[in-house]
C-alpha cells in the first residue's frame, strides 16, 4: 500500500500558506520546501531534517504544546500541605544546617530537632515509623 501523496494530502488549500520547510539550503540556493512531517518551530515551518535542534546536531525535543516550562514548582515542597489529602506528619530535614525535625499533625507533637549528620540521617530514617508507634492519637481541640 503506497501512501497518497496528492495535493490534498499536502494540505495546500488555497488562501493558506502551505506548511513547507522554510529552511534555506544555501548550496542549492533554494528553500527546502519539504512537506512531510513539517512542524512549526520558532523560525517557521521545518521538516524533521531542518529543525533548529537538527541543524545544531542536538536531539529532538518531544512534540509538545508550546514552550518549555521554565519555572516548574519543585515536587517535594510544603505546597503539598495544601493538597486535599491532609498529611499526618511532616519531616523537616535541613541539610544546610544539618538538623531535622518531625511534626505530627495527629497529636501535635514535635520531635527533635536533632543535629549532626549521623543523628539527622538516623532520625529521618526512623521517625516516620517510630513516632506513629508511640503517637497518642488525635488530641481534643481545646476551645
Ligand atoms: Zn527541510
Ligand atoms: Zn503523633
mmCIF file of N, CA and C and ligand atoms in Angstrom:
data_model
loop_
_atom_site.group_PDB
_atom_site.id
_atom_site.type_symbol
_atom_site.label_atom_id
_atom_site.label_comp_id
_atom_site.label_asym_id
_atom_site.label_seq_id
_atom_site.Cartn_x
_atom_site.Cartn_y
_atom_site.Cartn_z
ATOM 1 N N UNK A 1 0.860 -1.196 0.000
ATOM 2 C CA UNK A 1 0.000 0.000 0.000
ATOM 3 C C UNK A 1 0.885 1.231 0.000
ATOM 4 N N UNK A 2 0.711 2.046 -1.054
ATOM 5 C CA UNK A 2 1.522 3.251 -1.150
ATOM 6 C C UNK A 2 0.767 4.422 -0.544
ATOM 7 N N UNK A 3 1.490 5.250 0.154
ATOM 8 C CA UNK A 3 0.860 6.391 0.808
ATOM 9 C C UNK A 3 0.460 7.431 -0.232
ATOM 10 N N UNK A 4 -0.732 7.965 -0.097
ATOM 11 C CA UNK A 4 -1.151 9.003 -1.048
ATOM 12 C C UNK A 4 -0.308 10.259 -0.873
ATOM 13 N N UNK A 5 0.102 10.799 -1.966
ATOM 14 C CA UNK A 5 0.953 11.992 -1.908
ATOM 15 C C UNK A 5 0.365 13.065 -2.813
ATOM 16 N N UNK A 6 -0.941 13.210 -2.692
ATOM 17 C CA UNK A 6 -1.635 14.162 -3.554
ATOM 18 C C UNK A 6 -1.556 15.558 -2.973
ATOM 19 N N UNK A 7 -2.039 16.503 -3.755
ATOM 20 C CA UNK A 7 -2.024 17.888 -3.292
ATOM 21 C C UNK A 7 -2.894 18.045 -2.053
ATOM 22 N N UNK A 8 -3.991 17.287 -2.003
ATOM 23 C CA UNK A 8 -4.870 17.389 -0.849
ATOM 24 C C UNK A 8 -4.149 16.894 0.397
ATOM 25 N N UNK A 9 -3.375 15.835 0.215
ATOM 26 C CA UNK A 9 -2.664 15.285 1.356
ATOM 27 C C UNK A 9 -1.598 16.259 1.836
ATOM 28 N N UNK A 10 -1.144 17.093 0.946
ATOM 29 C CA UNK A 10 -0.112 18.051 1.354
ATOM 30 C C UNK A 10 -0.699 19.219 2.125
ATOM 31 N N UNK A 11 -2.000 19.320 2.117
ATOM 32 C CA UNK A 11 -2.623 20.406 2.873
ATOM 33 C C UNK A 11 -2.450 21.750 2.204
ATOM 34 N N UNK A 12 -2.317 21.743 0.878
ATOM 35 C CA UNK A 12 -2.150 23.017 0.181
ATOM 36 C C UNK A 12 -3.513 23.552 -0.211
ATOM 37 N N UNK A 13 -4.239 24.038 0.775
ATOM 38 C CA UNK A 13 -5.523 24.632 0.459
ATOM 39 C C UNK A 13 -5.312 26.076 0.032
ATOM 40 N N UNK A 14 -6.120 26.544 -0.923
ATOM 41 C CA UNK A 14 -5.919 27.906 -1.429
ATOM 42 C C UNK A 14 -6.133 28.952 -0.346
ATOM 43 N N UNK A 15 -5.349 29.977 -0.402
ATOM 44 C CA UNK A 15 -5.515 31.070 0.555
ATOM 45 C C UNK A 15 -4.723 30.870 1.825
ATOM 46 N N UNK A 16 -4.247 29.675 2.036
ATOM 47 C CA UNK A 16 -3.434 29.440 3.236
ATOM 48 C C UNK A 16 -2.038 29.035 2.826
ATOM 49 N N UNK A 17 -1.045 29.569 3.462
ATOM 50 C CA UNK A 17 0.318 29.177 3.120
ATOM 51 C C UNK A 17 0.539 27.706 3.419
ATOM 52 N N UNK A 18 1.173 27.028 2.486
ATOM 53 C CA UNK A 18 1.431 25.616 2.681
ATOM 54 C C UNK A 18 2.428 25.431 3.816
ATOM 55 N N UNK A 19 2.268 24.338 4.502
ATOM 56 C CA UNK A 19 3.238 24.013 5.547
ATOM 57 C C UNK A 19 4.445 23.378 4.888
ATOM 58 N N UNK A 20 5.366 24.195 4.528
ATOM 59 C CA UNK A 20 6.579 23.704 3.894
ATOM 60 C C UNK A 20 7.777 24.101 4.733
ATOM 61 N N UNK A 21 8.779 23.244 4.688
ATOM 62 C CA UNK A 21 10.004 23.568 5.401
ATOM 63 C C UNK A 21 10.604 24.836 4.806
ATOM 64 N N UNK A 22 10.833 25.815 5.663
ATOM 65 C CA UNK A 22 11.319 27.105 5.169
ATOM 66 C C UNK A 22 12.834 27.237 5.307
ATOM 67 N N UNK A 23 13.496 26.113 5.592
ATOM 68 C CA UNK A 23 14.950 26.181 5.745
ATOM 69 C C UNK A 23 15.613 26.540 4.410
ATOM 70 N N UNK A 24 16.490 27.473 4.442
ATOM 71 C CA UNK A 24 17.198 27.895 3.221
ATOM 72 C C UNK A 24 18.432 27.034 3.036
ATOM 73 N N UNK A 25 18.425 26.295 1.924
ATOM 74 C CA UNK A 25 19.583 25.458 1.617
ATOM 75 C C UNK A 25 20.537 26.299 0.785
ATOM 76 N N UNK A 26 21.543 26.815 1.435
ATOM 77 C CA UNK A 26 22.464 27.742 0.786
ATOM 78 C C UNK A 26 23.108 27.203 -0.479
ATOM 79 N N UNK A 27 23.748 26.026 -0.406
ATOM 80 C CA UNK A 27 24.460 25.493 -1.581
ATOM 81 C C UNK A 27 23.540 25.308 -2.778
ATOM 82 N N UNK A 28 22.251 25.022 -2.506
ATOM 83 C CA UNK A 28 21.332 24.789 -3.619
ATOM 84 C C UNK A 28 20.514 26.031 -3.936
ATOM 85 N N UNK A 29 20.732 27.107 -3.169
ATOM 86 C CA UNK A 29 20.056 28.381 -3.405
ATOM 87 C C UNK A 29 18.551 28.216 -3.498
ATOM 88 N N UNK A 30 18.001 27.452 -2.575
ATOM 89 C CA UNK A 30 16.541 27.298 -2.572
ATOM 90 C C UNK A 30 16.081 26.960 -1.163
ATOM 91 N N UNK A 31 14.781 27.151 -0.957
ATOM 92 C CA UNK A 31 14.209 26.679 0.291
ATOM 93 C C UNK A 31 13.997 25.182 0.201
ATOM 94 N N UNK A 32 14.020 24.533 1.349
ATOM 95 C CA UNK A 32 13.866 23.081 1.363
ATOM 96 C C UNK A 32 12.527 22.682 0.769
ATOM 97 N N UNK A 33 11.454 23.258 1.292
ATOM 98 C CA UNK A 33 10.141 23.019 0.706
ATOM 99 C C UNK A 33 9.535 21.670 1.041
ATOM 100 N N UNK A 34 10.193 20.897 1.889
ATOM 101 C CA UNK A 34 9.639 19.595 2.242
ATOM 102 C C UNK A 34 8.331 19.786 2.994
ATOM 103 N N UNK A 35 7.416 18.845 2.779
ATOM 104 C CA UNK A 35 6.114 18.978 3.447
ATOM 105 C C UNK A 35 5.830 17.804 4.380
ATOM 106 N N UNK A 36 6.662 16.786 4.307
ATOM 107 C CA UNK A 36 6.410 15.615 5.142
ATOM 108 C C UNK A 36 6.926 15.852 6.556
ATOM 109 N N UNK A 37 6.050 15.679 7.510
ATOM 110 C CA UNK A 37 6.457 15.782 8.913
ATOM 111 C C UNK A 37 6.832 17.185 9.321
ATOM 112 N N UNK A 38 6.339 18.178 8.584
ATOM 113 C CA UNK A 38 6.698 19.557 8.899
ATOM 114 C C UNK A 38 5.951 20.023 10.151
ATOM 115 N N UNK A 39 6.687 20.666 11.022
ATOM 116 C CA UNK A 39 6.087 21.235 12.231
ATOM 117 C C UNK A 39 6.529 22.680 12.354
ATOM 118 N N UNK A 40 5.760 23.425 13.135
ATOM 119 C CA UNK A 40 6.113 24.826 13.294
ATOM 120 C C UNK A 40 7.118 24.993 14.427
ATOM 121 N N UNK A 41 8.181 25.691 14.134
ATOM 122 C CA UNK A 41 9.206 25.995 15.128
ATOM 123 C C UNK A 41 9.324 27.503 15.240
ATOM 124 N N UNK A 42 10.216 27.929 16.108
ATOM 125 C CA UNK A 42 10.361 29.365 16.325
ATOM 126 C C UNK A 42 10.690 30.101 15.018
ATOM 127 N N UNK A 43 11.615 29.571 14.184
ATOM 128 C CA UNK A 43 11.927 30.278 12.933
ATOM 129 C C UNK A 43 10.863 30.090 11.861
ATOM 130 N N UNK A 44 9.973 29.129 12.008
ATOM 131 C CA UNK A 44 8.964 28.868 10.989
ATOM 132 C C UNK A 44 8.756 27.376 10.824
ATOM 133 N N UNK A 45 8.131 26.996 9.719
ATOM 134 C CA UNK A 45 7.907 25.572 9.487
ATOM 135 C C UNK A 45 9.208 24.889 9.109
ATOM 136 N N UNK A 46 9.419 23.728 9.697
ATOM 137 C CA UNK A 46 10.646 22.994 9.409
ATOM 138 C C UNK A 46 10.336 21.510 9.276
ATOM 139 N N UNK A 47 11.025 20.863 8.307
ATOM 140 C CA UNK A 47 10.906 19.421 8.176
ATOM 141 C C UNK A 47 11.824 18.779 9.213
ATOM 142 N N UNK A 48 11.647 17.478 9.463
ATOM 143 C CA UNK A 48 12.440 16.836 10.523
ATOM 144 C C UNK A 48 13.943 17.001 10.355
ATOM 145 N N UNK A 49 14.403 17.163 9.108
ATOM 146 C CA UNK A 49 15.847 17.268 8.886
ATOM 147 C C UNK A 49 16.373 18.670 9.172
ATOM 148 N N UNK A 50 15.468 19.626 9.268
ATOM 149 C CA UNK A 50 15.919 21.010 9.375
ATOM 150 C C UNK A 50 15.359 21.723 10.601
ATOM 151 N N UNK A 51 15.005 20.991 11.615
ATOM 152 C CA UNK A 51 14.546 21.660 12.830
ATOM 153 C C UNK A 51 15.725 22.401 13.471
ATOM 154 N N UNK A 52 15.424 23.405 14.285
ATOM 155 C CA UNK A 52 16.524 24.130 14.950
ATOM 156 C C UNK A 52 17.481 23.187 15.680
ATOM 157 N N UNK A 53 16.926 22.164 16.292
ATOM 158 C CA UNK A 53 17.794 21.226 17.004
ATOM 159 C C UNK A 53 18.615 20.393 16.031
ATOM 160 N N UNK A 54 17.963 19.942 14.947
ATOM 161 C CA UNK A 54 18.665 19.096 13.989
ATOM 162 C C UNK A 54 19.824 19.858 13.360
ATOM 163 N N UNK A 55 19.612 21.144 13.101
ATOM 164 C CA UNK A 55 20.668 21.931 12.470
ATOM 165 C C UNK A 55 21.849 22.116 13.410
ATOM 166 N N UNK A 56 21.581 22.037 14.696
ATOM 167 C CA UNK A 56 22.668 22.181 15.659
ATOM 168 C C UNK A 56 23.182 20.830 16.130
ATOM 169 N N UNK A 57 22.665 19.771 15.532
ATOM 170 C CA UNK A 57 23.129 18.443 15.890
ATOM 171 C C UNK A 57 22.641 17.976 17.242
ATOM 172 N N UNK A 58 21.553 18.608 17.712
ATOM 173 C CA UNK A 58 21.022 18.211 19.018
ATOM 174 C C UNK A 58 19.873 17.235 18.824
ATOM 175 N N UNK A 59 19.581 16.451 19.842
ATOM 176 C CA UNK A 59 18.430 15.557 19.748
ATOM 177 C C UNK A 59 17.134 16.362 19.755
ATOM 178 N N UNK A 60 16.131 15.799 19.113
ATOM 179 C CA UNK A 60 14.848 16.476 19.034
ATOM 180 C C UNK A 60 14.179 16.520 20.398
ATOM 181 N N UNK A 61 13.534 17.644 20.664
ATOM 182 C CA UNK A 61 12.669 17.678 21.836
ATOM 183 C C UNK A 61 11.363 17.021 21.451
ATOM 184 N N UNK A 62 10.742 16.299 22.362
ATOM 185 C CA UNK A 62 9.495 15.626 22.022
ATOM 186 C C UNK A 62 8.420 16.645 21.674
ATOM 187 N N UNK A 63 7.519 16.291 20.777
ATOM 188 C CA UNK A 63 6.471 17.226 20.406
ATOM 189 C C UNK A 63 5.620 17.576 21.620
ATOM 190 N N UNK A 64 5.348 18.819 21.759
ATOM 191 C CA UNK A 64 4.545 19.225 22.904
ATOM 192 C C UNK A 64 3.915 20.557 22.627
ATOM 193 N N UNK A 65 2.943 20.917 23.409
ATOM 194 C CA UNK A 65 2.292 22.197 23.185
ATOM 195 C C UNK A 65 3.132 23.353 23.714
ATOM 196 N N UNK A 66 3.480 24.237 22.850
ATOM 197 C CA UNK A 66 4.074 25.498 23.268
ATOM 198 C C UNK A 66 5.474 25.388 23.835
ATOM 199 N N UNK A 67 5.759 26.286 24.724
ATOM 200 C CA UNK A 67 7.114 26.484 25.208
ATOM 201 C C UNK A 67 7.418 25.587 26.383
ATOM 202 N N UNK A 68 8.676 25.278 26.562
ATOM 203 C CA UNK A 68 9.023 24.503 27.756
ATOM 204 C C UNK A 68 8.780 25.324 29.007
ATOM 205 N N UNK A 69 8.370 24.650 30.036
ATOM 206 C CA UNK A 69 8.126 25.332 31.300
ATOM 207 C C UNK A 69 9.470 25.639 31.954
ATOM 208 N N UNK A 70 9.701 26.915 32.169
ATOM 209 C CA UNK A 70 10.976 27.299 32.762
ATOM 210 C C UNK A 70 10.913 27.173 34.276
ATOM 211 N N UNK A 71 9.841 27.663 34.832
ATOM 212 C CA UNK A 71 9.712 27.618 36.285
ATOM 213 C C UNK A 71 8.732 26.509 36.643
ATOM 214 N N UNK A 72 9.264 25.411 37.033
ATOM 215 C CA UNK A 72 8.412 24.284 37.395
ATOM 216 C C UNK A 72 8.499 24.134 38.908
ATOM 217 N N UNK A 73 7.369 24.123 39.583
ATOM 218 C CA UNK A 73 7.430 24.005 41.039
ATOM 219 C C UNK A 73 8.056 22.697 41.463
ATOM 220 N N UNK A 74 8.891 22.763 42.441
ATOM 221 C CA UNK A 74 9.527 21.551 42.937
ATOM 222 C C UNK A 74 8.464 20.606 43.470
ATOM 223 N N UNK A 75 8.737 19.330 43.316
ATOM 224 C CA UNK A 75 7.729 18.345 43.678
ATOM 225 C C UNK A 75 7.613 18.225 45.191
ATOM 226 N N UNK A 76 8.752 18.248 45.849
ATOM 227 C CA UNK A 76 8.752 17.964 47.276
ATOM 228 C C UNK A 76 8.838 19.255 48.082
ATOM 229 N N UNK A 77 7.774 20.010 48.072
ATOM 230 C CA UNK A 77 7.757 21.273 48.795
ATOM 231 C C UNK A 77 6.601 21.264 49.777
ATOM 232 N N UNK A 78 6.614 22.183 50.719
ATOM 233 C CA UNK A 78 5.488 22.277 51.652
ATOM 234 C C UNK A 78 4.172 22.561 50.960
ATOM 235 N N UNK A 79 4.199 22.824 49.642
ATOM 236 C CA UNK A 79 2.962 23.080 48.916
ATOM 237 C C UNK A 79 2.019 21.890 49.018
ATOM 238 N N UNK A 80 2.586 20.715 49.231
ATOM 239 C CA UNK A 80 1.715 19.549 49.319
ATOM 240 C C UNK A 80 0.866 19.579 50.592
ATOM 241 N N UNK A 81 1.248 20.453 51.501
ATOM 242 C CA UNK A 81 0.442 20.581 52.717
ATOM 243 C C UNK A 81 -0.932 21.140 52.391
ATOM 244 N N UNK A 82 -1.039 21.843 51.259
ATOM 245 C CA UNK A 82 -2.318 22.418 50.900
ATOM 246 C C UNK A 82 -3.122 21.473 50.011
ATOM 247 N N UNK A 83 -2.608 20.269 49.796
ATOM 248 C CA UNK A 83 -3.349 19.313 48.989
ATOM 249 C C UNK A 83 -4.562 18.834 49.781
ATOM 250 N N UNK A 84 -5.579 18.358 49.064
ATOM 251 C CA UNK A 84 -6.818 17.956 49.754
ATOM 252 C C UNK A 84 -6.571 16.886 50.808
ATOM 253 N N UNK A 85 -5.640 15.993 50.514
ATOM 254 C CA UNK A 85 -5.372 14.929 51.473
ATOM 255 C C UNK A 85 -4.454 15.463 52.559
ATOM 256 N N UNK A 86 -5.001 15.529 53.758
ATOM 257 C CA UNK A 86 -4.255 16.118 54.862
ATOM 258 C C UNK A 86 -3.101 15.220 55.266
ATOM 259 N N UNK A 87 -1.894 15.747 55.255
ATOM 260 C CA UNK A 87 -0.780 14.925 55.721
ATOM 261 C C UNK A 87 -0.866 14.734 57.233
ATOM 262 N N UNK A 88 -0.395 13.609 57.690
ATOM 263 C CA UNK A 88 -0.479 13.334 59.110
ATOM 264 C C UNK A 88 0.829 13.648 59.817
ATOM 265 N N UNK A 89 1.846 13.910 59.036
ATOM 266 C CA UNK A 89 3.110 14.227 59.666
ATOM 267 C C UNK A 89 3.967 15.000 58.690
ATOM 268 N N UNK A 90 4.962 15.650 59.231
ATOM 269 C CA UNK A 90 5.877 16.385 58.372
ATOM 270 C C UNK A 90 7.273 16.227 58.919
ATOM 271 N N UNK A 91 8.153 15.825 58.035
ATOM 272 C CA UNK A 91 9.549 15.665 58.419
ATOM 273 C C UNK A 91 10.342 16.768 57.753
ATOM 274 N N UNK A 92 11.004 17.554 58.546
ATOM 275 C CA UNK A 92 11.818 18.634 58.004
ATOM 276 C C UNK A 92 13.285 18.272 58.163
ATOM 277 N N UNK A 93 13.966 18.217 57.049
ATOM 278 C CA UNK A 93 15.394 17.933 57.098
ATOM 279 C C UNK A 93 16.122 19.115 56.488
ATOM 280 N N UNK A 94 16.980 19.717 57.256
ATOM 281 C CA UNK A 94 17.740 20.877 56.813
ATOM 282 C C UNK A 94 19.201 20.470 56.721
ATOM 283 N N UNK A 95 19.600 20.072 55.517
ATOM 284 C CA UNK A 95 20.965 19.560 55.376
ATOM 285 C C UNK A 95 21.998 20.684 55.409
ATOM 286 N N UNK A 96 21.543 21.915 55.181
ATOM 287 C CA UNK A 96 22.495 23.023 55.239
ATOM 288 C C UNK A 96 22.996 23.216 56.661
ATOM 289 N N UNK A 97 22.057 23.160 57.581
ATOM 290 C CA UNK A 97 22.442 23.329 58.977
ATOM 291 C C UNK A 97 22.506 21.995 59.708
ATOM 292 N N UNK A 98 22.328 20.916 58.942
ATOM 293 C CA UNK A 98 22.416 19.552 59.463
ATOM 294 C C UNK A 98 21.536 19.393 60.698
ATOM 295 N N UNK A 99 20.253 19.505 60.467
ATOM 296 C CA UNK A 99 19.301 19.304 61.552
ATOM 297 C C UNK A 99 18.008 18.768 60.960
ATOM 298 N N UNK A 100 17.230 18.124 61.794
ATOM 299 C CA UNK A 100 15.975 17.549 61.334
ATOM 300 C C UNK A 100 14.937 17.675 62.433
ATOM 301 N N UNK A 101 13.693 17.788 62.028
ATOM 302 C CA UNK A 101 12.606 17.977 62.971
ATOM 303 C C UNK A 101 11.392 17.258 62.399
ATOM 304 N N UNK A 102 10.589 16.724 63.273
ATOM 305 C CA UNK A 102 9.412 15.984 62.845
ATOM 306 C C UNK A 102 8.201 16.535 63.571
ATOM 307 N N UNK A 103 7.161 16.798 62.811
ATOM 308 C CA UNK A 103 5.923 17.291 63.417
ATOM 309 C C UNK A 103 4.799 16.328 63.088
ATOM 310 N N UNK A 104 4.111 15.913 64.117
ATOM 311 C CA UNK A 104 2.961 15.039 63.918
ATOM 312 C C UNK A 104 1.708 15.888 63.938
ATOM 313 N N UNK A 105 0.966 15.819 62.844
ATOM 314 C CA UNK A 105 -0.258 16.615 62.768
ATOM 315 C C UNK A 105 -1.360 15.984 63.606
ATOM 316 N N UNK A 106 -1.278 14.689 63.804
ATOM 317 C CA UNK A 106 -2.339 13.982 64.529
ATOM 318 C C UNK A 106 -2.366 14.397 65.994
ATOM 319 N N UNK A 107 -1.187 14.316 66.642
ATOM 320 C CA UNK A 107 -1.164 14.615 68.068
ATOM 321 C C UNK A 107 -0.541 15.973 68.355
ATOM 322 N N UNK A 108 0.032 16.571 67.351
ATOM 323 C CA UNK A 108 0.626 17.881 67.527
ATOM 324 C C UNK A 108 2.011 17.859 68.123
ATOM 325 N N UNK A 109 2.560 16.665 68.304
ATOM 326 C CA UNK A 109 3.882 16.560 68.909
ATOM 327 C C UNK A 109 4.955 16.996 67.928
ATOM 328 N N UNK A 110 6.012 17.544 68.474
ATOM 329 C CA UNK A 110 7.176 17.887 67.681
ATOM 330 C C UNK A 110 8.348 17.090 68.227
ATOM 331 N N UNK A 111 8.983 16.332 67.369
ATOM 332 C CA UNK A 111 10.157 15.573 67.788
ATOM 333 C C UNK A 111 11.401 16.225 67.200
ATOM 334 N N UNK A 112 12.434 16.242 67.974
ATOM 335 C CA UNK A 112 13.636 16.928 67.541
ATOM 336 C C UNK A 112 13.571 18.394 67.947
ATOM 337 N N UNK A 113 14.347 19.226 67.370
ATOM 338 C CA UNK A 113 15.272 18.891 66.292
ATOM 339 C C UNK A 113 16.484 18.113 66.786
ATOM 340 N N UNK A 114 17.030 17.322 65.867
ATOM 341 C CA UNK A 114 18.288 16.647 66.137
ATOM 342 C C UNK A 114 19.353 17.280 65.246
ATOM 343 N N UNK A 115 20.572 17.219 65.709
ATOM 344 C CA UNK A 115 21.664 17.851 64.972
ATOM 345 C C UNK A 115 22.754 16.840 64.672
ATOM 346 N N UNK A 116 23.517 17.131 63.649
ATOM 347 C CA UNK A 116 24.637 16.260 63.294
ATOM 348 C C UNK A 116 24.220 15.276 62.219
ATOM 349 N N UNK A 117 25.101 15.050 61.282
ATOM 350 C CA UNK A 117 24.737 14.246 60.117
ATOM 351 C C UNK A 117 24.243 12.863 60.504
ATOM 352 N N UNK A 118 24.962 12.219 61.427
ATOM 353 C CA UNK A 118 24.589 10.862 61.796
ATOM 354 C C UNK A 118 23.205 10.825 62.435
ATOM 355 N N UNK A 119 22.995 11.742 63.367
ATOM 356 C CA UNK A 119 21.709 11.773 64.060
ATOM 357 C C UNK A 119 20.582 12.149 63.103
ATOM 358 N N UNK A 120 20.866 13.081 62.214
ATOM 359 C CA UNK A 120 19.835 13.512 61.275
ATOM 360 C C UNK A 120 19.422 12.366 60.364
ATOM 361 N N UNK A 121 20.406 11.632 59.863
ATOM 362 C CA UNK A 121 20.098 10.531 58.959
ATOM 363 C C UNK A 121 19.333 9.435 59.686
ATOM 364 N N UNK A 122 19.754 9.129 60.887
ATOM 365 C CA UNK A 122 19.063 8.105 61.664
ATOM 366 C C UNK A 122 17.643 8.551 62.002
ATOM 367 N N UNK A 123 17.541 9.818 62.361
ATOM 368 C CA UNK A 123 16.239 10.381 62.699
ATOM 369 C C UNK A 123 15.298 10.302 61.502
ATOM 370 N N UNK A 124 15.813 10.761 60.336
ATOM 371 C CA UNK A 124 14.984 10.786 59.132
ATOM 372 C C UNK A 124 14.577 9.383 58.706
ATOM 373 N N UNK A 125 15.442 8.421 58.988
ATOM 374 C CA UNK A 125 15.167 7.059 58.532
ATOM 375 C C UNK A 125 14.144 6.358 59.409
ATOM 376 N N UNK A 126 14.048 6.791 60.674
ATOM 377 C CA UNK A 126 13.220 6.019 61.603
ATOM 378 C C UNK A 126 11.998 6.752 62.116
ATOM 379 N N UNK A 127 12.023 8.082 62.086
ATOM 380 C CA UNK A 127 10.978 8.800 62.808
ATOM 381 C C UNK A 127 9.589 8.574 62.222
ATOM 382 N N UNK A 128 9.521 8.334 60.908
ATOM 383 C CA UNK A 128 8.210 8.144 60.293
ATOM 384 C C UNK A 128 7.525 6.884 60.815
ATOM 385 N N UNK A 129 8.307 5.924 61.237
ATOM 386 C CA UNK A 129 7.714 4.724 61.822
ATOM 387 C C UNK A 129 7.782 4.774 63.332
ATOM 388 N N UNK A 130 8.816 5.461 63.865
ATOM 389 C CA UNK A 130 8.994 5.477 65.313
ATOM 390 C C UNK A 130 7.899 6.302 65.985
ATOM 391 N N UNK A 131 7.590 7.456 65.426
ATOM 392 C CA UNK A 131 6.579 8.271 66.095
ATOM 393 C C UNK A 131 5.189 7.644 66.071
ATOM 394 N N UNK A 132 4.701 7.172 64.904
ATOM 395 C CA UNK A 132 3.360 6.576 64.905
ATOM 396 C C UNK A 132 3.221 5.453 65.928
ATOM 397 N N UNK A 133 4.334 4.763 66.211
ATOM 398 C CA UNK A 133 4.270 3.678 67.187
ATOM 399 C C UNK A 133 3.963 4.204 68.577
ATOM 400 N N UNK A 134 4.365 5.445 68.859
ATOM 401 C CA UNK A 134 4.104 5.985 70.188
ATOM 402 C C UNK A 134 3.173 7.188 70.138
ATOM 403 N N UNK A 135 2.573 7.413 68.979
ATOM 404 C CA UNK A 135 1.685 8.565 68.839
ATOM 405 C C UNK A 135 0.430 8.356 69.689
ATOM 406 N N UNK A 136 0.095 9.284 70.546
ATOM 407 C CA UNK A 136 -1.078 9.124 71.388
ATOM 408 C C UNK A 136 -2.387 9.298 70.638
ATOM 409 N N UNK A 137 -2.308 9.704 69.392
ATOM 410 C CA UNK A 137 -3.524 9.851 68.610
ATOM 411 C C UNK A 137 -4.044 11.275 68.667
ATOM 412 N N UNK A 138 -5.183 11.491 68.004
ATOM 413 C CA UNK A 138 -5.706 12.856 67.919
ATOM 414 C C UNK A 138 -6.018 13.419 69.290
ATOM 415 N N UNK A 139 -5.610 14.637 69.514
ATOM 416 C CA UNK A 139 -5.880 15.329 70.766
ATOM 417 C C UNK A 139 -7.126 16.189 70.602
ATOM 418 N N UNK A 140 -7.933 16.203 71.638
ATOM 419 C CA UNK A 140 -9.154 17.005 71.576
ATOM 420 C C UNK A 140 -8.777 18.483 71.466
ATOM 421 N N UNK A 141 -9.325 19.139 70.479
ATOM 422 C CA UNK A 141 -9.032 20.582 70.394
ATOM 423 C C UNK A 141 -9.666 21.332 71.556
ATOM 424 N N UNK A 142 -8.864 22.161 72.165
ATOM 425 C CA UNK A 142 -9.382 22.939 73.292
ATOM 426 C C UNK A 142 -9.977 24.232 72.771
ATOM 427 N N UNK A 143 -11.182 24.539 73.214
ATOM 428 C CA UNK A 143 -11.820 25.749 72.758
ATOM 429 C C UNK A 143 -11.834 26.782 73.873
HETATM 430 ZN ZN1 LIG B 1 13.811 20.886 5.303
HETATM 431 ZN ZN1 LIG B 2 1.629 11.886 66.828
#
